[in-house]
XYZ file of C-alpha atoms in Angstrom:
485
model
C 32.780 103.227 79.077
C 33.408 106.410 80.690
C 32.207 108.524 77.998
C 29.174 105.934 77.185
C 28.028 106.630 80.717
C 28.293 110.353 80.225
C 26.737 110.664 77.138
C 23.676 109.192 78.203
C 23.462 109.879 81.751
C 21.300 113.241 80.427
C 18.573 111.118 78.842
C 18.506 108.584 81.649
C 19.144 109.684 84.982
C 19.189 105.941 86.601
C 22.158 105.726 85.426
C 24.031 107.852 88.243
C 23.975 104.801 90.474
C 26.219 102.971 87.675
C 28.332 106.018 87.695
C 28.827 106.000 91.380
C 29.882 102.190 91.249
C 32.146 103.157 88.145
C 33.650 106.396 90.803
C 34.380 104.213 93.146
C 36.240 101.648 91.051
C 38.324 104.555 89.460
C 39.188 105.753 93.131
C 40.557 102.105 93.712
C 42.156 102.040 90.758
C 43.906 105.257 90.918
C 45.088 104.158 94.554
C 46.950 100.959 93.055
C 48.620 103.008 90.333
C 49.833 105.114 93.212
C 51.537 102.425 94.968
C 52.534 100.862 91.793
C 54.345 104.373 90.922
C 56.105 104.671 94.738
C 57.357 101.604 94.186
C 58.483 101.597 90.420
C 60.369 105.343 91.622
C 61.944 103.642 94.554
C 63.690 100.976 92.038
C 64.881 103.885 89.703
C 66.355 105.470 92.625
C 68.738 102.716 93.611
C 69.261 102.064 89.936
C 70.168 105.595 89.938
C 72.957 105.404 93.050
C 73.806 102.347 91.878
C 75.387 103.518 88.632
C 76.967 106.953 90.457
C 78.228 105.113 93.416
C 79.341 101.693 91.825
C 80.534 98.975 94.174
C 83.548 98.072 94.713
C 85.181 94.988 92.744
C 85.334 92.109 95.492
C 88.735 90.481 93.568
C 91.580 89.529 96.253
C 94.244 91.548 97.920
C 97.521 91.333 97.900
C 99.963 91.050 100.731
C 102.271 93.458 99.546
C 99.401 96.261 100.317
C 100.344 98.783 102.982
C 96.990 98.815 103.631
C 95.303 95.473 103.299
C 92.183 96.317 100.890
C 93.243 99.708 100.846
C 90.560 102.270 101.637
C 87.453 104.341 100.463
C 87.896 106.829 102.359
C 90.416 109.601 103.844
C 89.427 108.851 107.707
C 89.896 104.983 107.097
C 93.632 106.125 105.577
C 94.234 108.313 108.766
C 92.699 105.106 110.888
C 95.067 102.674 109.420
C 97.605 105.138 109.915
C 96.867 105.899 113.770
C 96.504 102.094 114.849
C 100.076 101.251 113.028
C 98.538 98.703 110.864
C 101.036 96.775 109.672
C 103.561 99.520 110.393
C 101.797 102.417 107.745
C 102.745 104.807 110.112
C 106.215 103.430 110.830
C 106.332 103.229 106.934
C 105.432 106.690 106.549
C 107.600 108.484 109.388
C 110.470 107.254 107.167
C 109.524 109.866 104.317
C 108.358 112.715 106.456
C 104.670 111.833 106.494
C 102.780 111.733 109.085
C 98.879 110.887 110.091
C 97.974 114.276 110.427
C 99.100 114.926 106.651
C 97.088 112.151 105.559
C 94.006 114.028 107.168
C 95.007 117.337 105.433
C 95.324 115.469 102.001
C 93.159 115.810 99.272
C 91.711 113.501 96.778
C 93.143 113.167 93.408
C 93.725 111.085 89.988
C 97.214 110.236 88.491
C 97.959 108.475 85.882
C 100.888 105.190 85.891
C 103.125 106.795 83.293
C 102.433 110.509 84.564
C 106.006 113.027 85.091
C 107.708 110.900 82.109
C 106.964 107.519 83.636
C 108.986 108.594 87.050
C 106.289 107.440 89.387
C 107.001 104.573 91.709
C 104.631 102.778 94.341
C 105.917 101.515 97.738
C 104.953 97.580 98.806
C 106.315 94.817 100.705
C 107.235 92.262 98.527
C 109.479 92.080 95.852
C 108.348 91.589 92.387
C 111.872 91.213 90.262
C 113.664 93.023 87.440
C 110.225 92.404 85.185
C 106.830 91.926 85.449
C 106.601 88.355 83.943
C 102.770 89.407 83.254
C 103.038 92.534 81.335
C 107.095 91.702 80.676
C 107.928 95.591 81.375
C 110.456 96.111 83.422
C 109.802 96.867 87.463
C 113.121 99.001 88.409
C 112.842 97.403 91.820
C 114.789 99.246 94.612
C 114.973 97.522 98.168
C 114.849 99.952 101.113
C 115.924 99.262 104.692
C 113.760 102.122 107.014
C 113.833 102.584 110.400
C 111.483 100.590 112.455
C 111.292 98.464 110.140
C 112.673 94.103 110.370
C 113.102 93.783 106.435
C 113.579 95.585 103.289
C 110.296 97.139 101.430
C 110.418 97.877 97.591
C 109.895 100.384 95.336
C 108.590 99.695 91.841
C 107.991 101.644 88.598
C 103.839 102.599 88.916
C 103.218 101.268 85.430
C 104.843 97.836 85.469
C 101.491 96.881 86.082
C 99.562 98.440 83.083
C 98.354 95.400 80.394
C 97.463 99.061 78.550
C 99.180 102.055 77.375
C 98.135 103.520 80.944
C 96.062 102.334 83.646
C 94.458 105.776 86.212
C 94.259 105.556 89.627
C 92.253 107.316 92.895
C 95.104 108.899 95.470
C 95.282 110.926 98.397
C 97.842 113.645 97.829
C 100.148 114.646 100.296
C 101.472 117.820 99.103
C 104.974 119.261 99.231
C 106.637 121.682 102.410
C 110.105 122.830 102.552
C 111.666 119.474 103.629
C 109.517 116.928 102.136
C 108.164 116.354 98.079
C 105.054 115.607 97.392
C 103.152 112.133 97.873
C 100.553 110.537 96.763
C 98.525 107.233 98.740
C 96.871 104.615 96.176
C 93.024 104.314 97.666
C 93.210 100.642 96.135
C 96.081 99.373 98.019
C 97.395 102.453 100.545
C 100.842 102.232 98.979
C 103.133 105.372 98.606
C 103.640 107.142 95.747
C 106.491 108.827 95.109
C 107.984 110.735 91.674
C 111.327 109.278 91.629
C 112.790 106.494 94.508
C 112.935 109.419 97.551
C 115.268 109.093 99.446
C 114.207 108.920 103.604
C 115.069 110.970 106.218
C 118.361 111.059 107.588
C 119.350 108.960 110.550
C 121.228 110.063 113.476
C 124.683 110.108 113.023
C 125.698 109.327 116.007
C 122.414 107.150 117.010
C 121.338 105.149 113.755
C 117.916 103.845 115.381
C 116.607 107.451 115.503
C 116.375 110.083 112.860
C 118.590 113.455 112.625
C 115.758 115.418 113.825
C 115.088 113.315 116.711
C 116.259 116.025 119.958
C 118.139 113.024 121.447
C 120.089 113.229 117.837
C 123.519 114.755 119.465
C 127.179 113.325 119.960
C 127.772 111.381 123.058
C 128.581 113.228 126.305
C 131.510 113.425 128.179
C 132.304 110.704 130.663
C 133.620 113.497 133.520
C 131.071 115.885 132.726
C 127.608 114.977 131.705
C 126.741 118.599 130.594
C 129.210 118.327 127.087
C 129.478 116.360 124.261
C 132.944 115.049 123.313
C 133.232 117.480 120.384
C 133.552 120.275 123.025
C 137.000 121.466 122.864
C 136.409 120.561 127.429
C 136.438 116.871 126.632
C 140.400 116.207 126.003
C 140.698 113.312 123.023
C 142.959 110.122 122.883
C 145.632 110.698 121.636
C 145.797 107.535 119.642
C 142.575 107.804 118.813
C 140.429 110.861 118.257
C 137.219 109.659 117.712
C 136.942 108.686 121.301
C 137.892 110.944 124.864
C 141.277 110.564 126.849
C 139.313 108.805 129.430
C 138.058 106.111 127.423
C 139.383 102.504 128.174
C 139.820 102.389 124.718
C 142.267 105.101 124.625
C 145.357 102.429 124.544
C 148.989 102.366 122.373
C 148.121 100.847 118.720
C 151.220 99.216 117.363
C 150.984 99.306 113.328
C 153.054 96.697 112.080
C 153.501 98.671 108.857
C 155.184 101.612 110.910
C 157.769 99.765 112.906
C 159.541 103.026 114.007
C 156.712 104.831 114.706
C 156.071 105.656 118.615
C 152.833 104.618 119.639
C 152.380 108.139 120.724
C 152.403 109.224 117.211
C 149.456 110.464 115.758
C 150.405 108.049 112.555
C 149.708 105.272 114.542
C 146.873 103.833 113.828
C 145.082 99.903 113.925
C 145.018 97.831 110.915
C 142.138 97.479 109.193
C 140.733 94.171 109.765
C 139.700 93.327 106.392
C 142.223 94.402 104.674
C 146.051 95.014 105.846
C 147.036 97.539 103.022
C 144.457 99.999 104.942
C 144.428 101.433 108.179
C 141.150 100.762 109.864
C 139.771 104.558 109.503
C 140.706 104.053 106.022
C 137.376 104.650 103.991
C 138.558 101.766 101.700
C 138.662 99.650 105.390
C 134.906 97.281 104.583
C 134.113 94.193 104.213
C 133.174 94.181 100.544
C 132.972 96.738 98.204
C 129.736 97.033 98.419
C 129.606 98.099 102.832
C 128.669 101.711 103.108
C 130.312 101.335 106.586
C 133.402 99.575 108.232
C 130.763 97.735 109.920
C 128.257 97.066 107.066
C 128.800 93.115 106.773
C 124.978 92.605 105.354
C 125.908 94.577 102.444
C 127.942 91.638 101.673
C 125.385 88.677 101.547
C 124.351 88.046 97.760
C 121.348 86.048 97.953
C 119.792 83.598 94.804
C 117.441 80.813 94.687
C 116.709 77.679 92.663
C 113.302 75.635 92.142
C 112.737 72.077 90.845
C 109.633 69.727 90.177
C 110.682 66.191 91.274
C 107.363 64.968 90.156
C 107.762 65.980 87.020
C 111.706 65.429 87.068
C 112.322 68.669 86.197
C 115.704 69.938 87.998
C 114.577 73.707 87.348
C 111.248 74.360 86.933
C 112.020 77.969 86.262
C 109.383 79.167 83.528
C 107.660 75.877 83.616
C 104.571 74.568 83.731
C 103.374 72.591 87.012
C 100.042 69.886 87.019
C 98.099 69.578 90.222
C 99.056 67.393 93.130
C 103.457 68.391 91.710
C 105.775 68.812 94.474
C 107.920 71.897 94.280
C 111.262 72.397 96.348
C 113.072 75.902 96.555
C 115.994 76.255 97.755
C 117.260 79.645 99.314
C 120.979 80.698 99.286
C 123.103 83.660 101.184
C 126.214 83.840 100.466
C 128.846 85.935 101.853
C 131.024 87.434 99.503
C 132.989 89.771 102.218
C 135.900 89.380 104.439
C 133.668 89.634 107.456
C 131.416 87.400 109.503
C 127.664 88.520 108.854
C 126.383 88.359 112.450
C 122.559 86.706 113.105
C 121.582 86.728 109.553
C 118.178 86.047 109.331
C 116.616 84.480 106.062
C 113.607 85.890 104.773
C 111.385 84.668 101.881
C 107.791 85.554 101.406
C 105.390 82.768 100.021
C 101.969 84.957 99.642
C 101.746 84.706 95.757
C 103.315 80.283 95.711
C 100.801 80.461 98.277
C 97.713 81.145 95.955
C 98.237 77.706 94.557
C 100.121 75.485 96.426
C 100.469 73.975 100.147
C 103.248 73.843 102.157
C 105.312 70.332 102.863
C 108.504 71.045 105.147
C 110.061 74.395 105.408
C 113.105 72.905 106.489
C 113.106 74.720 109.788
C 111.588 77.723 109.151
C 108.386 79.078 110.214
C 105.369 80.931 108.519
C 103.298 84.167 109.161
C 100.474 82.679 108.118
C 98.253 86.543 107.319
C 101.440 87.845 105.452
C 102.950 84.336 103.996
C 106.880 85.519 105.150
C 108.906 82.598 106.510
C 111.663 83.567 108.668
C 114.532 80.896 109.541
C 116.777 81.336 113.242
C 119.377 83.823 112.949
C 122.711 82.568 111.926
C 126.469 83.633 111.764
C 127.724 83.860 108.097
C 131.618 82.932 108.016
C 132.999 84.988 105.229
C 133.291 83.013 102.173
C 130.645 80.471 103.369
C 126.850 79.849 102.209
C 123.837 79.137 104.153
C 120.876 77.813 102.094
C 117.336 76.426 103.335
C 114.639 74.645 101.767
C 111.212 74.761 101.010
C 108.997 71.837 99.826
C 105.426 72.645 99.087
C 102.569 70.992 96.591
C 100.340 72.311 94.181
C 96.563 72.465 94.920
C 94.644 68.911 93.474
C 91.817 71.850 92.044
C 93.628 74.995 90.559
C 91.386 78.362 92.290
C 89.791 80.381 89.547
C 90.189 83.619 91.790
C 90.153 86.831 90.096
C 93.507 88.500 90.149
C 94.325 91.130 92.473
C 92.989 94.519 91.532
C 96.469 96.569 93.873
C 98.724 93.487 92.431
C 98.141 92.017 89.238
C 100.179 89.223 89.891
C 98.342 87.798 92.162
C 96.187 84.845 91.143
C 97.322 85.418 87.667
C 97.955 81.102 87.506
C 101.670 81.967 87.813
C 103.735 81.236 91.368
C 106.131 84.225 91.232
C 108.972 83.841 93.740
C 111.772 86.445 94.261
C 114.679 86.048 96.383
C 117.359 87.584 94.904
C 116.163 85.924 91.285
C 112.330 85.583 90.327
C 111.312 82.262 90.019
C 108.140 81.971 87.887
C 105.879 78.433 87.887
C 103.071 78.522 85.385
C 99.686 76.415 86.497
C 97.209 74.930 84.459
C 93.486 77.813 84.460
C 90.454 76.655 83.541
C 89.408 75.421 79.582
C 89.106 78.040 77.047
C 85.708 78.076 75.501
C 85.138 78.978 72.435
C 82.653 82.095 71.867
C 80.519 82.114 69.322
C 81.145 85.148 67.178
C 77.638 87.621 67.493
C 77.065 91.229 68.786
C 75.622 91.805 72.371
C 72.918 93.803 73.247
C 74.142 97.121 74.990
C 73.316 96.823 78.445
C 75.180 99.476 80.300
C 74.570 101.846 83.339
C 73.177 104.575 80.422
C 71.168 102.349 78.835
C 69.624 100.469 82.373
C 68.353 104.211 83.249
C 66.814 105.088 80.386
C 64.665 102.185 80.876
C 64.280 102.540 84.294
C 63.104 106.521 83.548
C 60.580 104.911 80.544
C 58.846 102.674 83.069
C 58.820 105.333 85.382
C 57.004 107.752 83.016
C 54.787 105.083 81.872
C 53.380 104.553 85.298
C 52.560 107.919 85.955
C 50.895 107.884 83.240
C 48.566 105.227 83.981
C 48.134 106.942 87.917
C 47.517 110.441 86.233
C 45.215 108.593 83.901
C 43.228 106.546 86.708
C 42.815 109.929 89.455
C 41.408 111.922 86.182
C 38.836 109.325 85.505
C 38.173 109.301 89.500
C 37.924 113.235 89.550
C 35.781 113.164 86.502
C 33.596 110.796 87.809
C 33.197 112.426 91.048
C 32.021 115.721 89.868
C 29.736 114.097 87.088
C 27.934 111.896 89.607
C 27.560 115.187 91.714
C 26.170 117.688 88.742
C 23.798 114.625 88.126
C 22.835 114.931 92.090
C 22.237 118.659 91.425
C 19.784 118.012 88.877
């Protein structure tokens, strides 16, 4: 149309008003094209940023995470440490890591099998000897840390791998003269170490503080508070060199094994409480072989558990499939295999994985922390050779949740109720029916394809906008030229 008007304009100047009308329409078209180009360009930018900064997965988190749901920035990890959320700072302090160390950390990536598959990660919950989902060993190591009322657990990072290896984004904490390098996983906040590390030594005079604490020193002499009992000025007890002479415990200690020896003779030592064949200070004088010290009776406790499904009349429900509505009874045991009373033993059990698919019916006098799934019973003394037991009764949900598996813990929401107390109990639950998928070739709709298509649309919109502007400009020039004529 525009070319026809231009060709006839020299022979028929009266067509100028039609050219003016056409010019106004082309200017309006250019304005519309401009708006369209801007909107398409904005859509392209949204697509572009969605590709270079993909959203985080929204699968469930795990109660084993040191930081619930992990973190996305170093500032978030630093804040979790500063707030001591879930005793995060307390745990890190046991390995010589401070909040300022997190602030100085650098971002890196690690493979789960790096360092000859010796990377271990620290979490709150036990997993047992093997990962039931991958059938890989966990090499689980339970550790008791200063400031915590319950153990935490080191596991091989690679035990979660369903492929040859996994890659994780981490904060890398540099090594120092007194501490090896550590990593912190972004997706869960768990600590990662090359091999199972040794925590900072505790004070030999006060197990409630670290050896580096200024308060860690021998006890002071009662006669002179400015010197310690190890000082020569502090006279020792002739019957027990570990205390001073003025201590009320400094008394003769008749030993039935040495009836002819006088009470003042250094050989007169107390008899071992647990075994008369040894003296009280003998290295073999321990409640049991697993004990580290003469007072370490807790190491003598062996824990285990069983599970039954009375609904299906299964006395052993381990590695069986429970149906919706089934009642499951877990029985926990703690046996004192030593020769000393274990005072104030607290039985603790984590039900977080079980509660994915079941509800609590009866805790047999226990109390549950709804946030962590931790069940505890009142402290009880366990006599030598005695066994303490408690039961937990749960009921499988009528409708099995189909929540995707956790990013930080693949065994969470995996259609298996896993529970570890000494030994692992795994009870399957039915999932959704598996649908047969027809064999077909799917279109590649990855982020690269989306960006290419968006760029093509932007270029096409730009072309039509430029063409509209050009026509509008040419019509204006033609109209002005005709007026001049």
